Coordinates of C-alpha atoms in Angstrom, one line a residue:
Chain A
M684 CA -34.8 3.0 -29.1
K685 CA -36.8 4.7 -26.3
I686 CA -36.5 4.6 -22.4
N687 CA -39.6 5.9 -20.6
R688 CA -40.6 8.0 -23.7
V689 CA -37.0 9.4 -24.1
S690 CA -35.4 8.8 -27.5
I691 CA -31.9 7.3 -27.4
D692 CA -29.8 8.4 -30.4
D693 CA -28.1 5.7 -32.4
T694 CA -24.7 7.2 -31.7
F695 CA -21.6 6.7 -29.6
A696 CA -19.3 8.5 -27.2
E697 CA -15.8 8.7 -28.4
A698 CA -13.1 8.4 -25.7
F699 CA -9.3 8.5 -25.4
P700 CA -6.6 6.6 -23.6
M701 CA -5.3 8.3 -20.5
K702 CA -3.0 7.5 -17.6
A703 CA -4.6 7.3 -14.2
T704 CA -4.1 6.4 -10.6
R705 CA -6.1 6.1 -7.4
V706 CA -5.0 7.5 -4.0
I707 CA -6.6 7.1 -0.7
V708 CA -6.9 10.2 1.5
T709 CA -7.7 9.7 5.2
A710 CA -8.0 12.0 8.2
L711 CA -9.1 12.0 11.8
N712 CA -12.7 12.3 10.7
E713 CA -14.7 12.4 7.5
T714 CA -14.9 16.2 7.5
W715 CA -11.2 16.7 7.3
A716 CA -10.7 13.8 4.9
L717 CA -13.3 15.4 2.7
H718 CA -11.6 18.8 3.0
A719 CA -8.3 17.3 1.8
A720 CA -9.9 15.2 -1.0
T721 CA -12.0 18.2 -2.2
A722 CA -9.0 20.5 -2.3
M723 CA -6.9 17.9 -4.1
T724 CA -9.5 17.4 -6.8
G725 CA -10.2 21.1 -7.2
F726 CA -9.6 22.8 -10.6
A727 CA -9.3 19.4 -12.3
T728 CA -12.3 19.4 -14.7
S729 CA -10.5 19.0 -18.0
V730 CA -6.9 18.3 -19.2
I731 CA -7.4 21.2 -21.6
A732 CA -6.3 23.7 -19.0
C733 CA -6.1 21.9 -15.6
G734 CA -3.3 19.4 -16.2
C735 CA -5.5 16.5 -15.1
E736 CA -9.0 15.4 -14.5
A737 CA -9.7 14.3 -10.9
G738 CA -12.6 13.5 -8.6
I739 CA -13.7 11.6 -5.6
E740 CA -14.5 8.1 -6.6
R741 CA -16.2 7.2 -3.3
P742 CA -16.1 7.6 0.5
L743 CA -14.3 4.8 2.4
T744 CA -15.2 3.5 5.8
P745 CA -12.5 3.0 8.4
T746 CA -12.4 -0.7 7.7
E747 CA -11.5 0.0 4.1
T748 CA -8.5 2.3 4.7
P749 CA -4.9 1.4 5.6
D750 CA -4.9 3.4 8.8
G751 CA -8.4 2.6 10.0
R752 CA -9.7 6.1 9.7
P753 CA -12.4 7.5 7.4
G754 CA -11.2 8.5 4.0
F755 CA -11.9 9.0 0.3
A756 CA -10.7 7.3 -2.8
V757 CA -9.6 9.8 -5.4
L758 CA -9.0 9.2 -9.1
L759 CA -6.6 11.3 -11.1
F760 CA -6.4 11.1 -15.0
A761 CA -3.8 12.8 -17.2
M762 CA -2.7 12.5 -20.8
S763 CA 0.8 11.3 -19.9
K764 CA 2.6 9.6 -17.1
K765 CA 4.9 12.6 -16.8
E766 CA 2.0 15.0 -16.3
L767 CA 0.3 12.6 -13.9
I768 CA 3.4 12.5 -11.7
K769 CA 3.6 16.3 -11.7
Q770 CA -0.1 16.6 -10.8
I771 CA 0.1 14.0 -8.0
Q772 CA 3.1 15.7 -6.5
N773 CA 1.5 19.2 -6.6
R774 CA -1.9 18.2 -5.5
V775 CA -0.9 15.9 -2.7
G776 CA 1.8 18.3 -1.6
Q777 CA -0.4 21.4 -1.6
C778 CA -3.8 20.0 -0.6
V779 CA -3.3 16.8 1.4
L780 CA 0.0 17.3 3.2
T781 CA -1.3 20.7 4.3
A782 CA -4.7 19.4 5.6
P783 CA -4.8 18.8 9.4
T784 CA -4.5 15.1 10.4
S785 CA -4.4 13.8 6.9
A786 CA -2.6 10.8 5.5
C787 CA -2.2 9.5 1.9
F788 CA -1.9 6.0 0.6
A789 CA -1.7 4.2 -2.7
G790 CA -5.1 3.1 -4.1
I791 CA -3.6 1.0 -6.9
E792 CA -0.9 -1.5 -5.9
D793 CA -0.1 -3.0 -9.3
G794 CA 1.4 -1.3 -12.3
Q795 CA 4.3 1.0 -12.7
A796 CA 5.1 2.9 -9.5
L797 CA 4.4 6.7 -9.5
P798 CA 6.0 8.8 -6.8
L799 CA 3.5 9.7 -4.0
G800 CA 5.5 10.4 -0.8
K801 CA 8.8 9.6 -2.5
N802 CA 9.5 13.3 -3.2
L803 CA 7.2 14.9 -0.7
R804 CA 9.3 13.3 2.0
F805 CA 11.9 16.0 1.5
F806 CA 9.6 18.4 3.2
G807 CA 10.7 16.7 6.4
D808 CA 14.1 18.4 5.9
G809 CA 16.0 15.3 6.9
H810 CA 13.8 14.4 9.9
Q811 CA 11.5 12.2 7.8
I812 CA 11.4 8.5 8.7
A813 CA 10.9 5.6 6.3
K814 CA 9.0 2.5 7.3
K815 CA 9.0 -0.5 5.0
L816 CA 6.2 -2.9 5.9
G817 CA 6.2 -5.9 3.7
K818 CA 6.6 -4.7 0.2
R819 CA 5.2 -1.2 0.9
R820 CA 7.2 1.7 2.1
Y821 CA 5.8 4.7 4.0
W822 CA 7.2 8.0 4.9
R823 CA 6.5 9.8 8.2
V824 CA 7.1 13.5 7.7
P825 CA 7.1 15.6 10.8
V826 CA 4.5 18.5 10.6
M827 CA 3.1 20.9 13.1
D828 CA 0.2 18.7 14.2
G829 CA 2.3 15.5 14.4
E830 CA 3.3 13.5 11.4
F831 CA 2.1 13.3 7.8
L832 CA 2.0 9.6 6.8
C833 CA 2.3 9.0 3.1
E834 CA 3.0 5.9 1.1
E835 CA 6.0 6.1 -1.1
T836 CA 4.4 5.3 -4.4
T837 CA 1.0 4.5 -6.0
G838 CA 0.3 2.5 -9.1
L839 CA -0.2 3.6 -12.7
A840 CA -3.2 2.3 -14.6
A841 CA -4.0 2.6 -18.3
A842 CA -7.4 4.3 -18.3
I843 CA -10.0 5.9 -20.5
G844 CA -11.1 9.5 -20.5
G845 CA -13.9 11.3 -22.3
G846 CA -16.8 8.9 -22.0
N847 CA -20.0 10.9 -22.1
F848 CA -23.7 11.3 -22.8
I849 CA -25.8 14.3 -23.5
I850 CA -29.2 15.1 -22.0
L851 CA -31.5 17.1 -24.2
A852 CA -34.5 18.4 -22.3
R853 CA -37.5 20.7 -22.5
D854 CA -35.9 23.4 -20.3
Q855 CA -33.0 24.0 -17.8
V856 CA -34.9 22.7 -14.8
S857 CA -35.7 19.4 -16.5
A858 CA -32.1 19.0 -17.8
L859 CA -30.6 19.8 -14.5
G860 CA -33.0 17.4 -12.6
A861 CA -32.1 14.6 -15.0
A862 CA -28.4 15.3 -14.7
E863 CA -28.6 15.3 -10.9
R864 CA -30.5 11.9 -10.9
A865 CA -27.9 10.5 -13.3
I866 CA -24.9 11.7 -11.2
A867 CA -26.5 10.3 -8.0
A868 CA -26.7 6.9 -9.6
M869 CA -23.3 7.1 -11.3
N870 CA -21.5 8.0 -8.1
K871 CA -22.2 4.5 -6.9
V872 CA -20.2 3.0 -9.8
A873 CA -16.6 2.0 -8.9
G874 CA -13.7 3.1 -11.1
V875 CA -15.2 6.2 -12.6
I876 CA -15.3 9.9 -11.9
M877 CA -17.4 12.7 -13.5
P878 CA -14.8 15.5 -13.3
F879 CA -16.9 18.6 -14.0
P880 CA -18.6 20.6 -11.3
G881 CA -21.2 18.4 -9.6
G882 CA -20.4 15.9 -12.3
V883 CA -22.2 18.0 -15.0
V884 CA -20.9 20.2 -17.8
R885 CA -23.0 22.8 -19.6
S886 CA -20.3 24.1 -21.9
G887 CA -19.8 21.1 -24.2
S888 CA -17.1 21.9 -26.7
K889 CA -16.0 21.1 -30.2
V890 CA -12.5 20.9 -31.5
G891 CA -11.1 24.2 -32.8
S892 CA -12.4 27.7 -33.1
K893 CA -12.6 30.7 -35.4
Y894 CA -10.0 32.2 -33.1
K895 CA -6.6 30.7 -33.9
A896 CA -5.4 30.7 -30.2
L897 CA -8.3 28.5 -29.0
P898 CA -8.0 24.7 -29.2
A899 CA -11.7 24.3 -28.4
S900 CA -14.9 26.3 -28.5
T901 CA -18.6 26.0 -27.8
N902 CA -20.4 23.1 -29.4
H903 CA -22.8 25.3 -31.4
L904 CA -24.7 22.3 -32.7
F905 CA -26.1 21.8 -29.2
C906 CA -26.6 25.4 -28.2
P907 CA -30.4 26.1 -28.1
T908 CA -30.0 29.8 -28.5
L909 CA -28.2 29.4 -31.8
R910 CA -30.9 27.1 -33.3
G911 CA -31.9 29.7 -35.8
A912 CA -28.5 31.0 -36.6
V913 CA -26.4 27.9 -37.4
P914 CA -27.0 24.3 -38.4
S915 CA -28.4 22.7 -35.2
E916 CA -28.7 19.2 -33.7
L917 CA -31.7 20.4 -31.7
S918 CA -35.4 20.1 -32.5
A919 CA -37.6 23.0 -31.7
D920 CA -38.8 21.6 -28.4
V921 CA -35.3 21.3 -26.9
G922 CA -34.7 24.2 -24.5
A923 CA -31.5 23.1 -22.6
V924 CA -28.7 20.5 -23.0
L925 CA -26.3 19.2 -20.4
E926 CA -23.5 16.8 -20.8
I927 CA -22.0 14.3 -18.3
V928 CA -18.3 13.4 -19.0
I929 CA -17.0 10.1 -17.6
D930 CA -13.4 9.1 -16.9
G931 CA -12.9 5.5 -16.0
L932 CA -10.3 2.9 -15.2
D933 CA -11.6 0.6 -17.8
S934 CA -14.4 0.4 -20.5
A935 CA -16.6 -1.8 -18.3
A936 CA -16.8 0.8 -15.6
I937 CA -17.7 3.5 -18.2
D938 CA -20.3 1.2 -19.7
E939 CA -21.8 0.7 -16.3
A940 CA -21.8 4.4 -15.4
T941 CA -23.3 5.3 -18.8
R942 CA -26.0 2.7 -18.4
V943 CA -27.1 3.6 -14.8
G944 CA -26.7 7.3 -15.6
I945 CA -29.0 7.3 -18.6
R946 CA -31.6 5.1 -17.0
A947 CA -31.6 7.4 -13.9
A948 CA -31.9 10.5 -16.1
C949 CA -34.9 9.1 -17.9
R950 CA -36.6 8.0 -14.7
G951 CA -39.9 9.6 -13.4
R952 CA -43.2 10.7 -14.8
D953 CA -42.8 14.3 -15.9
H954 CA -39.1 14.3 -16.4
G955 CA -39.0 16.7 -19.3
V956 CA -36.1 14.8 -21.0
L957 CA -36.6 14.5 -24.7
R958 CA -33.5 12.8 -26.1
I959 CA -30.2 11.3 -25.0
S960 CA -27.2 11.6 -27.3
A961 CA -23.4 11.4 -27.1
G962 CA -20.4 13.4 -28.2
N963 CA -18.0 12.2 -30.8
Y964 CA -15.6 13.3 -33.5
G965 CA -16.8 11.0 -36.2
G966 CA -15.0 8.1 -34.7
N967 CA -11.6 9.0 -36.2
L968 CA -9.8 10.5 -33.1
G969 CA -10.5 8.3 -30.1
P970 CA -10.1 4.5 -30.1
F971 CA -12.8 3.8 -27.6
H972 CA -16.4 4.0 -28.8
F973 CA -19.3 3.7 -26.3
K974 CA -22.4 2.9 -28.3
L975 CA -25.4 4.1 -26.4
R976 CA -27.9 1.5 -27.7
N977 CA -25.5 -1.4 -27.2
I978 CA -24.9 -0.3 -23.6
L979 CA -28.6 0.1 -22.9
K980 CA -29.7 -3.2 -24.4
Chain B
M228 CA 2.5 -34.5 -1.9
T229 CA 3.5 -34.9 1.7
S230 CA 6.3 -32.7 3.2
L231 CA 9.8 -34.1 3.0
T232 CA 10.5 -35.0 6.6
L233 CA 13.9 -35.6 8.1
R234 CA 13.9 -37.0 11.7
L235 CA 17.2 -36.9 13.5
H236 CA 18.4 -40.1 15.1
A237 CA 18.7 -39.9 18.8
D238 CA 22.3 -41.2 18.6
A239 CA 23.4 -38.6 16.0
P240 CA 26.8 -37.0 16.6
A241 CA 27.1 -33.5 18.0
G242 CA 28.0 -30.4 16.1
L243 CA 26.0 -31.1 12.9
E244 CA 26.2 -28.3 10.3
L245 CA 22.8 -28.4 8.7
G246 CA 23.2 -25.4 6.4
A247 CA 22.8 -27.6 3.3
L248 CA 19.2 -28.6 4.3
T249 CA 17.1 -26.0 2.7
P250 CA 14.3 -26.5 0.2
S251 CA 16.2 -24.8 -2.6
A252 CA 19.4 -26.7 -2.0
L253 CA 17.6 -30.0 -1.9
S254 CA 15.3 -29.3 -4.8
G255 CA 15.6 -31.8 -7.7
K256 CA 17.3 -34.5 -5.6
S257 CA 15.9 -38.0 -5.4
V258 CA 15.5 -39.8 -2.0
A259 CA 18.6 -41.9 -2.8
Q260 CA 20.6 -38.7 -3.6
L261 CA 19.4 -37.1 -0.4
A262 CA 20.4 -40.1 1.6
R263 CA 24.0 -39.9 0.2
L264 CA 24.3 -36.1 0.9
R265 CA 27.3 -35.5 3.2
I266 CA 26.6 -33.6 6.4
P267 CA 29.6 -32.1 8.2
H268 CA 30.1 -32.5 12.0
G269 CA 33.3 -31.3 13.5
S270 CA 36.1 -32.5 11.2
R271 CA 34.1 -35.4 9.8
T272 CA 31.1 -35.9 7.6
S273 CA 28.3 -38.4 7.6
A274 CA 25.6 -39.4 5.1
L275 CA 22.3 -37.7 5.6
G276 CA 20.6 -41.2 5.5
A277 CA 22.8 -42.3 8.4
L278 CA 21.7 -39.3 10.5
F279 CA 18.1 -38.9 9.7
D280 CA 15.0 -41.0 8.8
I281 CA 13.8 -39.7 5.5
S282 CA 10.1 -39.7 4.4
G283 CA 7.9 -37.7 2.2
E284 CA 8.8 -36.0 -1.1
D285 CA 7.7 -32.3 -1.2
V286 CA 11.1 -30.7 -0.9
M287 CA 9.7 -27.2 -0.9
N288 CA 7.9 -28.1 2.4
L289 CA 10.7 -29.4 4.4
R290 CA 10.4 -30.6 8.0
L291 CA 13.4 -31.2 10.3
L292 CA 12.3 -33.0 13.5
G293 CA 14.1 -33.9 16.7
L294 CA 16.9 -31.4 16.4
N295 CA 19.0 -30.4 19.4
H296 CA 21.2 -27.5 20.6
S297 CA 24.2 -28.9 18.7
C298 CA 22.5 -28.6 15.3
H299 CA 23.8 -25.4 13.8
H300 CA 23.2 -23.2 10.8
V301 CA 19.7 -24.5 10.2
G302 CA 18.1 -22.7 7.2
R303 CA 21.4 -21.0 6.3
D304 CA 21.1 -19.1 2.9
M305 CA 17.5 -20.2 2.6
Q306 CA 16.0 -18.6 -0.5
A307 CA 12.5 -20.1 -0.8
G308 CA 10.0 -22.6 0.4
Q309 CA 8.9 -23.6 3.9
L310 CA 11.1 -25.1 6.6
E311 CA 9.4 -26.4 9.8
V312 CA 11.8 -27.3 12.6
R313 CA 11.0 -29.0 15.9
G314 CA 13.4 -29.1 18.8
T315 CA 16.1 -26.8 20.1
V316 CA 18.6 -25.6 17.5
G317 CA 22.1 -24.3 17.9
M318 CA 23.8 -21.3 16.4
E319 CA 22.8 -19.1 13.5
L320 CA 19.4 -20.3 12.5
G321 CA 18.5 -18.6 9.2
R322 CA 21.8 -16.9 8.7
D323 CA 21.9 -15.0 5.4
M324 CA 18.4 -16.1 4.6
S325 CA 16.9 -14.2 1.7
G326 CA 13.4 -15.8 1.2
G327 CA 10.9 -18.4 2.3
Q328 CA 9.7 -19.1 5.8
I329 CA 11.2 -20.9 8.8
K330 CA 9.0 -22.0 11.7
L331 CA 10.8 -23.3 14.7
R332 CA 8.8 -24.9 17.5
G333 CA 11.5 -24.7 20.2
N334 CA 14.4 -22.5 21.2
A335 CA 17.3 -21.2 19.2
G336 CA 20.8 -20.3 20.1
D337 CA 22.9 -17.2 19.3
G338 CA 22.9 -15.5 16.0
V339 CA 19.4 -16.1 14.7
A340 CA 18.8 -14.3 11.4
L341 CA 22.3 -12.9 11.1
G342 CA 22.6 -11.0 7.9
M343 CA 19.0 -11.9 7.0
R344 CA 18.0 -10.3 3.7
G345 CA 14.4 -11.5 3.3
G346 CA 11.8 -14.1 4.2
Q347 CA 10.4 -14.8 7.7
I348 CA 11.5 -16.7 10.7
E349 CA 9.0 -17.5 13.5
I350 CA 10.2 -19.0 16.7
S351 CA 7.9 -20.3 19.5
G352 CA 10.5 -20.2 22.2
D353 CA 13.6 -18.1 23.1
V354 CA 16.6 -16.9 21.1
G355 CA 20.1 -16.2 22.2
E356 CA 22.3 -13.2 21.6
R357 CA 22.7 -11.0 18.5
A358 CA 19.5 -12.1 16.8
G359 CA 19.1 -10.0 13.6
G360 CA 22.7 -8.9 13.9
A361 CA 25.6 -8.7 11.5
T362 CA 27.7 -11.7 10.4
P363 CA 31.3 -11.5 11.5
G364 CA 33.1 -8.8 9.5
A365 CA 29.9 -7.3 8.1
T366 CA 29.0 -3.6 8.7
R367 CA 25.3 -4.2 8.6
G368 CA 23.0 -6.6 10.3
M369 CA 19.6 -7.8 9.2
N370 CA 18.7 -6.0 6.0
E371 CA 15.1 -7.1 5.2
G372 CA 12.6 -9.7 6.3
T373 CA 10.8 -10.5 9.5
L374 CA 11.9 -12.2 12.7
I375 CA 9.1 -13.2 15.2
V376 CA 10.2 -14.5 18.6
H377 CA 7.4 -15.5 20.9
G378 CA 9.7 -16.0 23.9
N379 CA 12.6 -14.0 25.1
A380 CA 15.6 -12.6 23.2
G381 CA 19.2 -12.3 24.4
A382 CA 21.4 -9.3 24.4
H383 CA 22.4 -7.2 21.3
L384 CA 19.1 -7.9 19.5
G385 CA 19.1 -6.2 16.1
E386 CA 22.7 -5.1 16.3
R387 CA 23.5 -2.9 13.3
M388 CA 20.2 -3.8 11.8
R389 CA 19.6 -2.0 8.5
R390 CA 16.0 -2.8 7.6
G391 CA 13.2 -5.3 8.4
L392 CA 11.1 -6.1 11.4
I393 CA 11.8 -7.9 14.7
L394 CA 8.9 -8.8 17.1
V395 CA 9.7 -10.2 20.5
G396 CA 6.8 -11.4 22.6
G397 CA 8.8 -11.7 25.8
D398 CA 11.7 -9.9 27.4
C399 CA 14.9 -8.7 25.8
G400 CA 18.4 -8.5 27.1
R401 CA 20.8 -5.6 27.2
Y402 CA 21.9 -3.5 24.2
C403 CA 18.7 -4.0 22.2
G404 CA 19.1 -2.1 18.9
D405 CA 22.8 -1.6 19.5
R406 CA 24.1 0.7 16.7
M407 CA 20.9 0.1 14.8
I408 CA 21.0 1.8 11.4
A409 CA 17.2 1.5 10.5
G410 CA 14.3 -0.9 10.7
S411 CA 11.8 -1.7 13.5
I412 CA 12.0 -3.7 16.7
V413 CA 9.1 -4.3 19.0
I414 CA 9.5 -5.7 22.5
F415 CA 6.3 -6.7 24.2
G416 CA 7.9 -7.7 27.4
K417 CA 10.6 -6.0 29.6
C418 CA 13.7 -4.6 28.1
A419 CA 17.0 -4.6 30.0
G420 CA 19.2 -1.4 30.0
D421 CA 21.3 0.3 27.4
V422 CA 18.7 0.2 24.6
G423 CA 19.4 2.0 21.4
H424 CA 23.1 2.5 22.2
G425 CA 24.7 4.2 19.1
M426 CA 21.4 4.1 17.2
R427 CA 21.3 6.1 14.0
R428 CA 17.8 5.7 12.7
G429 CA 15.0 3.1 13.1
T430 CA 12.3 2.5 15.7
L431 CA 12.4 0.6 19.0
M432 CA 8.9 0.1 20.3
L433 CA 8.9 -1.0 24.0
A434 CA 5.9 -2.0 25.9
E435 CA 7.5 -1.0 29.1
M436 CA 9.9 1.8 30.1
P437 CA 13.4 0.2 30.0
Q438 CA 15.4 0.0 33.2
R439 CA 17.2 3.1 32.1
V440 CA 16.7 5.4 29.1
P441 CA 20.1 6.1 27.7
A442 CA 21.5 9.6 28.5
L443 CA 21.8 10.4 24.8
F444 CA 18.0 10.1 24.1
N445 CA 15.9 13.2 24.4
D446 CA 12.2 13.2 25.4
C447 CA 10.0 14.5 22.6
G448 CA 6.7 14.0 24.4
E449 CA 3.6 11.9 24.1
F450 CA 1.8 11.3 20.8
E451 CA -0.7 9.3 18.9
L452 CA 1.3 8.6 15.8
G453 CA -0.5 7.9 12.5
F454 CA 1.8 5.1 11.4
V455 CA 1.0 2.9 14.4
P456 CA -2.3 1.6 13.1
V457 CA -0.8 0.9 9.7
F458 CA 2.1 -0.8 11.4
A459 CA -0.3 -2.8 13.6
R460 CA -2.3 -3.9 10.5
H461 CA 0.9 -5.2 8.9
V462 CA 2.0 -7.0 12.1
A463 CA -1.5 -8.5 12.4
S464 CA -1.1 -10.0 8.9
L465 CA 2.0 -11.8 10.3
N466 CA 0.6 -12.6 13.7
K467 CA -2.9 -11.6 14.8
R468 CA -2.2 -11.6 18.5
M469 CA 0.8 -9.4 18.2
G470 CA -1.1 -7.1 15.9
R471 CA -3.8 -6.7 18.5
Q472 CA -1.2 -6.1 21.2
L473 CA 0.2 -3.2 19.3
A474 CA -2.9 -1.2 20.4
I475 CA -0.9 -0.3 23.5
F476 CA 1.2 1.9 21.3
R477 CA -1.8 3.9 20.2
R478 CA -0.5 6.6 22.6
A479 CA 3.3 6.5 23.1
S480 CA 6.2 8.5 24.5
R481 CA 8.7 9.3 21.8
W482 CA 12.4 9.6 22.7
C483 CA 14.8 10.6 19.9
G484 CA 18.4 9.5 19.8
D485 CA 21.1 8.5 19.9
M486 CA 22.0 12.2 19.8
A487 CA 25.6 11.4 19.3
Q488 CA 24.6 9.8 16.0
G489 CA 22.3 12.6 14.7
G490 CA 19.2 11.8 16.8
H491 CA 17.1 10.3 14.0
G492 CA 16.4 7.1 15.8
E493 CA 13.4 6.8 18.1
L494 CA 12.2 4.9 21.2
L495 CA 8.5 4.6 21.4
I496 CA 7.3 3.6 24.9
A497 CA 3.8 2.4 25.1
G498 CA 1.0 4.0 27.1
A499 CA 0.3 7.4 28.7
R500 CA 2.6 8.6 31.4
D501 CA 1.5 8.7 35.0

């Protein structure tokens, strides 16, 4: 299979079940909402060492937010409900509560309730005020610029983490250009985040290492500088490889993100992209398999 | 299916206790069974069929027409369904109601929504005293649900109210939010004196400065509170006009009190000060 002269491997991305939620962060203007959302999703590239994977799903217009102010939808993914609760509390508490004029709301209403403002309210030291409107409860926590408004809970969703595809290109510039085109297209897909910096990861990993303490190490099969030293997946003309990891609320969202991402990566006349592949562990570890050729049909 | 409609005869006796006429209570009954239902009035009872003309069959959409001020306890213990009422009703409309919706086109007497625990009551006219208050002997008043009054409300509105929302389009009598424990009350008209007396928590939103702010409330200043737009959006989902009207609270004076009760309650008075 080829798209615009780029060979699509007959392989699949192997992904895993995760627990996720969406929260809506708003502020007086888009700048401060972005500050809060960016801080909240910082250091959240991989569950290997960050506790969760998080990212901004999309900006929200004032008509889309509960308080009529500009905001951002943020998705957080963790390996367990317990870890997700901890990450929400720490991140909202340290990054949103602290941001001037911010407020925080549930982005998923169904599903099991996860504490959002439920515990953060105690920051109010007894001066916090509850407001139950219909079935939703909000906390008004007094802070130095007025009040921090936070919904009591947000909803838990069963989600998928680890969808991915790999861009093999002639050189770094070509690989990065393709990845940037892919991310620009994938950012328009609802229900997914690409948690790595700018959405792109250059240090694809394999499970295990020669060093006992490390759970993961560099994916030598895709490192172009090791082509002569180890068995390699790369042909002689591949000079750089970049990966895009996708976490999504469901498989349809990951399918769509993969489809638009690969098509965007392969777009253009002299794109320098040679091959598109995907990362997997032989299909024995993750229950979700995203077959590239099926998705791109 | 058309709504089950009960039209009160003009010569019906006074003092009718209509607490039995709720959608849940009537569910599963045939028209013949309904007609035989005994309705108390004073020390006597009469068959429903002798008091009302009965038509329609959808019991979950019940209509009571032609009621008067001596029809009491309408919608008492209502749990589900829709109840449309036309005419003036007497005491304790929607007492102990826990679900469903009552729409009254007319006025209601004292004790509307006493001990209410859920659902919604909307009244086009006025209500008497102690709306949203506590039933006799109870320590807490309204504990959930929504009461919308488009006209005026009498004294002691929301007395010992624990949770829920009361919206009053017109004026309100004295002792609004008396010993209020929590919840929200909005008065779009004028409010007589002694508001928030003994209030522990909760929010009283007043479109106009009351005749006198109680001595035990302290001025916190003027603010644009972030919860107001969220609150307004919720109110708009219940009543668009009132939701829009809440824009006057975009900037509001906040008074905390009753300081004798900890000072966690608040009066929000709309508009910037002169």
